[in-house]
JSON list of C-alpha atoms in Angstrom, two decimals:
[
{"chain": "A", "resi": 29, "resn": "VAL", "atom": "CA", "xyz": [18.77, 51.13, 35.72]},
{"chain": "A", "resi": 30, "resn": "LEU", "atom": "CA", "xyz": [20.29, 47.57, 35.56]},
{"chain": "A", "resi": 31, "resn": "PHE", "atom": "CA", "xyz": [17.39, 46.28, 37.90]},
{"chain": "A", "resi": 32, "resn": "ARG", "atom": "CA", "xyz": [14.79, 47.64, 35.39]},
{"chain": "A", "resi": 33, "resn": "SER", "atom": "CA", "xyz": [16.46, 46.21, 32.49]},
{"chain": "A", "resi": 34, "resn": "VAL", "atom": "CA", "xyz": [16.59, 42.66, 34.26]},
{"chain": "A", "resi": 35, "resn": "ARG", "atom": "CA", "xyz": [12.96, 43.06, 35.20]},
{"chain": "A", "resi": 36, "resn": "SER", "atom": "CA", "xyz": [11.63, 43.96, 31.55]},
{"chain": "A", "resi": 37, "resn": "LEU", "atom": "CA", "xyz": [13.88, 41.01, 30.23]},
{"chain": "A", "resi": 38, "resn": "ARG", "atom": "CA", "xyz": [12.12, 38.54, 32.43]},
{"chain": "A", "resi": 39, "resn": "ALA", "atom": "CA", "xyz": [8.64, 39.90, 31.60]},
{"chain": "A", "resi": 40, "resn": "GLY", "atom": "CA", "xyz": [9.54, 39.75, 27.78]},
{"chain": "A", "resi": 41, "resn": "ARG", "atom": "CA", "xyz": [10.61, 36.25, 28.35]},
{"chain": "A", "resi": 42, "resn": "TRP", "atom": "CA", "xyz": [7.35, 35.37, 30.18]},
{"chain": "A", "resi": 43, "resn": "ILE", "atom": "CA", "xyz": [5.15, 37.05, 27.33]},
{"chain": "A", "resi": 44, "resn": "LEU", "atom": "CA", "xyz": [7.11, 35.00, 24.80]},
{"chain": "A", "resi": 45, "resn": "GLY", "atom": "CA", "xyz": [6.75, 31.80, 26.54]},
{"chain": "A", "resi": 46, "resn": "ILE", "atom": "CA", "xyz": [3.02, 32.33, 26.80]},
{"chain": "A", "resi": 47, "resn": "ALA", "atom": "CA", "xyz": [2.76, 33.39, 23.20]},
{"chain": "A", "resi": 48, "resn": "GLY", "atom": "CA", "xyz": [4.76, 30.40, 22.18]},
{"chain": "A", "resi": 49, "resn": "GLY", "atom": "CA", "xyz": [2.64, 28.00, 24.26]},
{"chain": "A", "resi": 50, "resn": "CYS", "atom": "CA", "xyz": [-0.43, 29.47, 22.39]},
{"chain": "A", "resi": 51, "resn": "VAL", "atom": "CA", "xyz": [1.09, 28.93, 19.13]},
{"chain": "A", "resi": 52, "resn": "MET", "atom": "CA", "xyz": [1.88, 25.16, 20.13]},
{"chain": "A", "resi": 53, "resn": "CYS", "atom": "CA", "xyz": [-1.52, 24.65, 21.10]},
{"chain": "A", "resi": 54, "resn": "ALA", "atom": "CA", "xyz": [-3.05, 26.11, 17.93]},
{"chain": "A", "resi": 55, "resn": "ALA", "atom": "CA", "xyz": [-0.70, 23.91, 15.95]},
{"chain": "A", "resi": 56, "resn": "ALA", "atom": "CA", "xyz": [-1.53, 20.75, 17.84]},
{"chain": "A", "resi": 57, "resn": "TRP", "atom": "CA", "xyz": [-5.29, 21.44, 17.19]},
{"chain": "A", "resi": 58, "resn": "LEU", "atom": "CA", "xyz": [-4.85, 22.01, 13.50]},
{"chain": "A", "resi": 59, "resn": "CYS", "atom": "CA", "xyz": [-2.62, 18.93, 13.21]},
{"chain": "A", "resi": 60, "resn": "MET", "atom": "CA", "xyz": [-5.27, 16.78, 15.10]},
{"chain": "A", "resi": 61, "resn": "CYS", "atom": "CA", "xyz": [-8.11, 18.26, 12.70]},
{"chain": "A", "resi": 62, "resn": "GLN", "atom": "CA", "xyz": [-5.97, 17.01, 9.66]},
{"chain": "A", "resi": 63, "resn": "VAL", "atom": "CA", "xyz": [-5.26, 13.64, 11.34]},
{"chain": "A", "resi": 64, "resn": "ASN", "atom": "CA", "xyz": [-8.90, 13.01, 11.77]},
{"chain": "A", "resi": 65, "resn": "PHE", "atom": "CA", "xyz": [-9.81, 14.12, 8.27]},
{"chain": "A", "resi": 66, "resn": "TRP", "atom": "CA", "xyz": [-6.95, 11.96, 6.62]},
{"chain": "A", "resi": 67, "resn": "HIS", "atom": "CA", "xyz": [-7.41, 9.05, 8.88]},
{"chain": "A", "resi": 68, "resn": "ASP", "atom": "CA", "xyz": [-7.80, 6.55, 6.01]},
{"chain": "A", "resi": 69, "resn": "SER", "atom": "CA", "xyz": [-6.03, 5.75, 2.57]},
{"chain": "A", "resi": 70, "resn": "PHE", "atom": "CA", "xyz": [-9.09, 5.94, 0.61]},
{"chain": "A", "resi": 71, "resn": "ARG", "atom": "CA", "xyz": [-9.48, 9.77, 1.43]},
{"chain": "A", "resi": 72, "resn": "LEU", "atom": "CA", "xyz": [-5.77, 10.38, 1.07]},
{"chain": "A", "resi": 73, "resn": "PHE", "atom": "CA", "xyz": [-5.39, 9.05, -2.31]},
{"chain": "A", "resi": 74, "resn": "SER", "atom": "CA", "xyz": [-8.62, 9.98, -3.68]},
{"chain": "A", "resi": 75, "resn": "ARG", "atom": "CA", "xyz": [-7.62, 13.67, -2.69]},
{"chain": "A", "resi": 76, "resn": "THR", "atom": "CA", "xyz": [-4.12, 13.02, -4.10]},
{"chain": "A", "resi": 77, "resn": "LEU", "atom": "CA", "xyz": [-5.56, 12.06, -7.63]},
{"chain": "A", "resi": 78, "resn": "ALA", "atom": "CA", "xyz": [-7.85, 14.91, -7.45]},
{"chain": "A", "resi": 79, "resn": "VAL", "atom": "CA", "xyz": [-5.37, 17.66, -6.94]},
{"chain": "A", "resi": 80, "resn": "ALA", "atom": "CA", "xyz": [-1.90, 16.30, -8.33]},
{"chain": "A", "resi": 81, "resn": "PRO", "atom": "CA", "xyz": [-0.65, 14.87, -11.56]},
{"chain": "A", "resi": 82, "resn": "PRO", "atom": "CA", "xyz": [-1.57, 11.52, -12.46]},
{"chain": "A", "resi": 83, "resn": "SER", "atom": "CA", "xyz": [0.24, 8.92, -10.40]},
{"chain": "A", "resi": 84, "resn": "ALA", "atom": "CA", "xyz": [0.49, 5.29, -10.97]},
{"chain": "A", "resi": 85, "resn": "MET", "atom": "CA", "xyz": [1.33, 4.79, -7.19]},
{"chain": "A", "resi": 86, "resn": "ALA", "atom": "CA", "xyz": [-1.57, 6.81, -6.06]},
{"chain": "A", "resi": 87, "resn": "HIS", "atom": "CA", "xyz": [-3.92, 4.73, -8.35]},
{"chain": "A", "resi": 88, "resn": "ASP", "atom": "CA", "xyz": [-2.46, 1.60, -6.99]},
{"chain": "A", "resi": 89, "resn": "ARG", "atom": "CA", "xyz": [-2.68, 2.64, -3.41]},
{"chain": "A", "resi": 90, "resn": "LEU", "atom": "CA", "xyz": [-6.33, 3.83, -3.81]},
{"chain": "A", "resi": 91, "resn": "ALA", "atom": "CA", "xyz": [-7.04, 0.21, -5.39]},
{"chain": "A", "resi": 92, "resn": "GLU", "atom": "CA", "xyz": [-5.58, -1.41, -2.45]},
{"chain": "A", "resi": 93, "resn": "ALA", "atom": "CA", "xyz": [-7.88, 0.87, -0.18]},
{"chain": "A", "resi": 94, "resn": "LEU", "atom": "CA", "xyz": [-10.79, -0.17, -2.40]},
{"chain": "A", "resi": 95, "resn": "LEU", "atom": "CA", "xyz": [-10.20, -3.93, -2.11]},
{"chain": "A", "resi": 96, "resn": "LEU", "atom": "CA", "xyz": [-9.94, -3.66, 1.42]},
{"chain": "A", "resi": 97, "resn": "GLN", "atom": "CA", "xyz": [-13.34, -2.05, 1.39]},
{"chain": "A", "resi": 98, "resn": "GLY", "atom": "CA", "xyz": [-14.80, -5.05, -0.73]},
{"chain": "A", "resi": 99, "resn": "LYS", "atom": "CA", "xyz": [-14.94, -3.05, -3.86]},
{"chain": "A", "resi": 100, "resn": "PRO", "atom": "CA", "xyz": [-13.07, -5.07, -6.52]},
{"chain": "A", "resi": 101, "resn": "GLY", "atom": "CA", "xyz": [-14.68, -3.52, -9.54]},
{"chain": "A", "resi": 102, "resn": "GLU", "atom": "CA", "xyz": [-13.55, -0.03, -8.56]},
{"chain": "A", "resi": 103, "resn": "ALA", "atom": "CA", "xyz": [-10.12, -1.27, -7.64]},
{"chain": "A", "resi": 104, "resn": "ALA", "atom": "CA", "xyz": [-9.60, -2.82, -11.05]},
{"chain": "A", "resi": 105, "resn": "ILE", "atom": "CA", "xyz": [-10.37, 0.52, -12.72]},
{"chain": "A", "resi": 106, "resn": "HIS", "atom": "CA", "xyz": [-7.50, 2.20, -10.74]},
{"chain": "A", "resi": 107, "resn": "LEU", "atom": "CA", "xyz": [-5.20, -0.57, -11.28]},
{"chain": "A", "resi": 108, "resn": "GLN", "atom": "CA", "xyz": [-5.70, -0.59, -14.94]},
{"chain": "A", "resi": 109, "resn": "GLU", "atom": "CA", "xyz": [-5.17, 3.22, -14.90]},
{"chain": "A", "resi": 110, "resn": "ALA", "atom": "CA", "xyz": [-1.90, 2.71, -12.92]},
{"chain": "A", "resi": 111, "resn": "LEU", "atom": "CA", "xyz": [-0.73, 0.27, -15.58]},
{"chain": "A", "resi": 112, "resn": "ARG", "atom": "CA", "xyz": [-1.72, 2.65, -18.30]},
{"chain": "A", "resi": 113, "resn": "LEU", "atom": "CA", "xyz": [0.62, 5.44, -16.69]},
{"chain": "A", "resi": 114, "resn": "ASP", "atom": "CA", "xyz": [3.45, 3.02, -15.96]},
{"chain": "A", "resi": 115, "resn": "PRO", "atom": "CA", "xyz": [3.43, -0.52, -17.34]},
{"chain": "A", "resi": 116, "resn": "LEU", "atom": "CA", "xyz": [6.75, -1.38, -15.58]},
{"chain": "A", "resi": 117, "resn": "PHE", "atom": "CA", "xyz": [5.05, -0.81, -12.06]},
{"chain": "A", "resi": 118, "resn": "PRO", "atom": "CA", "xyz": [4.36, -4.26, -10.60]},
{"chain": "A", "resi": 119, "resn": "ALA", "atom": "CA", "xyz": [2.12, -3.63, -7.79]},
{"chain": "A", "resi": 120, "resn": "PRO", "atom": "CA", "xyz": [-0.95, -3.22, -9.94]},
{"chain": "A", "resi": 121, "resn": "TYR", "atom": "CA", "xyz": [-0.41, -6.68, -11.84]},
{"chain": "A", "resi": 122, "resn": "TYR", "atom": "CA", "xyz": [-0.39, -8.05, -8.40]},
{"chain": "A", "resi": 123, "resn": "GLY", "atom": "CA", "xyz": [-3.65, -6.09, -7.45]},
{"chain": "A", "resi": 124, "resn": "LEU", "atom": "CA", "xyz": [-5.24, -7.30, -10.63]},
{"chain": "A", "resi": 125, "resn": "GLY", "atom": "CA", "xyz": [-4.32, -10.83, -9.78]},
{"chain": "A", "resi": 126, "resn": "GLU", "atom": "CA", "xyz": [-6.22, -10.44, -6.48]},
{"chain": "A", "resi": 127, "resn": "VAL", "atom": "CA", "xyz": [-9.25, -8.78, -8.35]},
{"chain": "A", "resi": 128, "resn": "MET", "atom": "CA", "xyz": [-9.37, -11.71, -10.83]},
{"chain": "A", "resi": 129, "resn": "GLN", "atom": "CA", "xyz": [-9.02, -14.34, -8.03]},
{"chain": "A", "resi": 130, "resn": "ALA", "atom": "CA", "xyz": [-11.82, -12.91, -6.10]},
{"chain": "A", "resi": 131, "resn": "ARG", "atom": "CA", "xyz": [-13.80, -12.88, -9.39]},
{"chain": "A", "resi": 132, "resn": "GLY", "atom": "CA", "xyz": [-13.26, -16.50, -9.86]},
{"chain": "A", "resi": 133, "resn": "ASP", "atom": "CA", "xyz": [-11.14, -15.89, -13.25]},
{"chain": "A", "resi": 134, "resn": "LEU", "atom": "CA", "xyz": [-8.21, -17.77, -12.08]},
{"chain": "A", "resi": 135, "resn": "LYS", "atom": "CA", "xyz": [-6.53, -18.02, -15.42]},
{"chain": "A", "resi": 136, "resn": "ALA", "atom": "CA", "xyz": [-6.44, -14.36, -15.60]},
{"chain": "A", "resi": 137, "resn": "ALA", "atom": "CA", "xyz": [-5.12, -14.13, -12.01]},
{"chain": "A", "resi": 138, "resn": "ALA", "atom": "CA", "xyz": [-2.22, -16.48, -12.83]},
{"chain": "A", "resi": 139, "resn": "ALA", "atom": "CA", "xyz": [-1.56, -14.27, -16.09]},
{"chain": "A", "resi": 140, "resn": "HIS", "atom": "CA", "xyz": [-1.28, -11.09, -13.91]},
{"chain": "A", "resi": 141, "resn": "TRP", "atom": "CA", "xyz": [0.92, -12.73, -11.37]},
{"chain": "A", "resi": 142, "resn": "ARG", "atom": "CA", "xyz": [3.23, -14.00, -14.03]},
{"chain": "A", "resi": 143, "resn": "THR", "atom": "CA", "xyz": [3.43, -10.64, -15.60]},
{"chain": "A", "resi": 144, "resn": "ALA", "atom": "CA", "xyz": [4.05, -9.19, -12.11]},
{"chain": "A", "resi": 145, "resn": "LEU", "atom": "CA", "xyz": [7.17, -11.60, -11.77]},
{"chain": "A", "resi": 146, "resn": "SER", "atom": "CA", "xyz": [8.35, -10.80, -15.15]},
{"chain": "A", "resi": 147, "resn": "VAL", "atom": "CA", "xyz": [8.50, -7.12, -14.06]},
{"chain": "A", "resi": 148, "resn": "LYS", "atom": "CA", "xyz": [9.80, -7.91, -10.60]},
{"chain": "A", "resi": 149, "resn": "PRO", "atom": "CA", "xyz": [11.59, -11.27, -10.44]},
{"chain": "A", "resi": 150, "resn": "GLY", "atom": "CA", "xyz": [11.71, -12.76, -7.09]},
{"chain": "A", "resi": 151, "resn": "TRP", "atom": "CA", "xyz": [8.73, -11.14, -5.44]},
{"chain": "A", "resi": 152, "resn": "LEU", "atom": "CA", "xyz": [7.97, -13.44, -2.88]},
{"chain": "A", "resi": 153, "resn": "PRO", "atom": "CA", "xyz": [4.13, -12.76, -2.10]},
{"chain": "A", "resi": 154, "resn": "VAL", "atom": "CA", "xyz": [3.41, -12.90, -5.78]},
{"chain": "A", "resi": 155, "resn": "MET", "atom": "CA", "xyz": [5.46, -16.23, -6.15]},
{"chain": "A", "resi": 156, "resn": "ASN", "atom": "CA", "xyz": [3.50, -17.82, -3.17]},
{"chain": "A", "resi": 157, "resn": "ASN", "atom": "CA", "xyz": [0.02, -16.67, -4.59]},
{"chain": "A", "resi": 158, "resn": "LEU", "atom": "CA", "xyz": [0.94, -17.92, -8.02]},
{"chain": "A", "resi": 159, "resn": "ALA", "atom": "CA", "xyz": [2.38, -21.18, -6.63]},
{"chain": "A", "resi": 160, "resn": "TRP", "atom": "CA", "xyz": [-0.66, -21.96, -4.34]},
{"chain": "A", "resi": 161, "resn": "LEU", "atom": "CA", "xyz": [-3.09, -21.26, -7.43]},
{"chain": "A", "resi": 162, "resn": "LEU", "atom": "CA", "xyz": [-1.00, -23.33, -9.74]},
{"chain": "A", "resi": 163, "resn": "ALA", "atom": "CA", "xyz": [-1.12, -26.24, -7.20]},
{"chain": "A", "resi": 164, "resn": "THR", "atom": "CA", "xyz": [-4.65, -26.02, -6.01]},
{"chain": "A", "resi": 165, "resn": "CYS", "atom": "CA", "xyz": [-6.61, -24.47, -8.98]},
{"chain": "A", "resi": 166, "resn": "PRO", "atom": "CA", "xyz": [-9.82, -26.39, -9.43]},
{"chain": "A", "resi": 167, "resn": "ASP", "atom": "CA", "xyz": [-9.59, -26.00, -13.22]},
{"chain": "A", "resi": 168, "resn": "ALA", "atom": "CA", "xyz": [-7.23, -28.74, -14.37]},
{"chain": "A", "resi": 169, "resn": "SER", "atom": "CA", "xyz": [-6.26, -26.64, -17.45]},
{"chain": "A", "resi": 170, "resn": "CYS", "atom": "CA", "xyz": [-4.92, -23.99, -14.79]},
{"chain": "A", "resi": 171, "resn": "ARG", "atom": "CA", "xyz": [-2.91, -26.31, -12.73]},
{"chain": "A", "resi": 172, "resn": "SER", "atom": "CA", "xyz": [0.82, -26.76, -13.15]},
{"chain": "A", "resi": 173, "resn": "PRO", "atom": "CA", "xyz": [2.23, -28.76, -10.42]},
{"chain": "A", "resi": 174, "resn": "GLY", "atom": "CA", "xyz": [5.84, -28.60, -11.68]},
{"chain": "A", "resi": 175, "resn": "GLU", "atom": "CA", "xyz": [5.73, -24.70, -11.83]},
{"chain": "A", "resi": 176, "resn": "ALA", "atom": "CA", "xyz": [3.89, -24.63, -8.48]},
{"chain": "A", "resi": 177, "resn": "VAL", "atom": "CA", "xyz": [6.82, -26.78, -6.79]},
{"chain": "A", "resi": 178, "resn": "GLN", "atom": "CA", "xyz": [9.56, -24.38, -8.43]},
{"chain": "A", "resi": 179, "resn": "LEU", "atom": "CA", "xyz": [7.90, -21.19, -7.30]},
{"chain": "A", "resi": 180, "resn": "ALA", "atom": "CA", "xyz": [7.14, -22.64, -3.90]},
{"chain": "A", "resi": 181, "resn": "GLU", "atom": "CA", "xyz": [10.81, -23.86, -3.43]},
{"chain": "A", "resi": 182, "resn": "GLN", "atom": "CA", "xyz": [12.27, -20.53, -4.77]},
{"chain": "A", "resi": 183, "resn": "ALA", "atom": "CA", "xyz": [9.89, -18.67, -2.17]},
{"chain": "A", "resi": 184, "resn": "ARG", "atom": "CA", "xyz": [10.82, -21.15, 0.71]},
{"chain": "A", "resi": 185, "resn": "ASP", "atom": "CA", "xyz": [14.59, -20.87, -0.07]},
{"chain": "A", "resi": 186, "resn": "ALA", "atom": "CA", "xyz": [14.40, -16.93, 0.05]},
{"chain": "A", "resi": 187, "resn": "ASP", "atom": "CA", "xyz": [12.60, -17.05, 3.37]},
{"chain": "A", "resi": 188, "resn": "PRO", "atom": "CA", "xyz": [12.62, -20.42, 4.99]},
{"chain": "A", "resi": 189, "resn": "ARG", "atom": "CA", "xyz": [11.07, -19.12, 8.29]},
{"chain": "A", "resi": 190, "resn": "ASN", "atom": "CA", "xyz": [7.85, -17.94, 6.48]},
{"chain": "A", "resi": 191, "resn": "PRO", "atom": "CA", "xyz": [5.22, -20.75, 7.14]},
{"chain": "A", "resi": 192, "resn": "SER", "atom": "CA", "xyz": [3.00, -19.70, 4.37]},
{"chain": "A", "resi": 193, "resn": "PHE", "atom": "CA", "xyz": [5.59, -20.57, 1.98]},
{"chain": "A", "resi": 194, "resn": "LEU", "atom": "CA", "xyz": [5.96, -23.93, 3.62]},
{"chain": "A", "resi": 195, "resn": "ASP", "atom": "CA", "xyz": [2.20, -24.45, 3.36]},
{"chain": "A", "resi": 196, "resn": "THR", "atom": "CA", "xyz": [2.30, -23.57, -0.27]},
{"chain": "A", "resi": 197, "resn": "LEU", "atom": "CA", "xyz": [5.29, -26.12, -0.80]},
{"chain": "A", "resi": 198, "resn": "ALA", "atom": "CA", "xyz": [3.21, -28.72, 0.91]},
{"chain": "A", "resi": 199, "resn": "ALA", "atom": "CA", "xyz": [0.12, -28.15, -1.19]},
{"chain": "A", "resi": 200, "resn": "ALA", "atom": "CA", "xyz": [2.39, -28.30, -4.30]}
]
């Protein structure tokens, strides 16, 4: 009787092992299918906005993906919606500054980056972009060398090993 119990226990473990392996293979296949579908930010955040409550962060991330695809007009729409949902979220101001800079509207770019810094003081990439723009803007009415130097020095002081901050300080 003991021998039969041990044998049935071994057979049960063997069957459970095979069943568990099949479940693991099915789960891995499903996971692979999902990863292939959601492989980029554009799909992920487009779907998020379609099925979830409105989200400033989702609009901002979708705009970032659109900018990477070279679609600044569509990106601007999502950035403006992000700001409508949360005017104190600084990332859309940064993104709108990039959109305006790409369009050649450098005064608007500077205004958006200044707003981003008022919402999130000390944000180094924004400080650097604004300092570069204020130092190198082809439109003299947009240049502000003193402010450019001040921003570039603050960025450099916060991260002295960042070469882009040193480049901006040299340009300022």
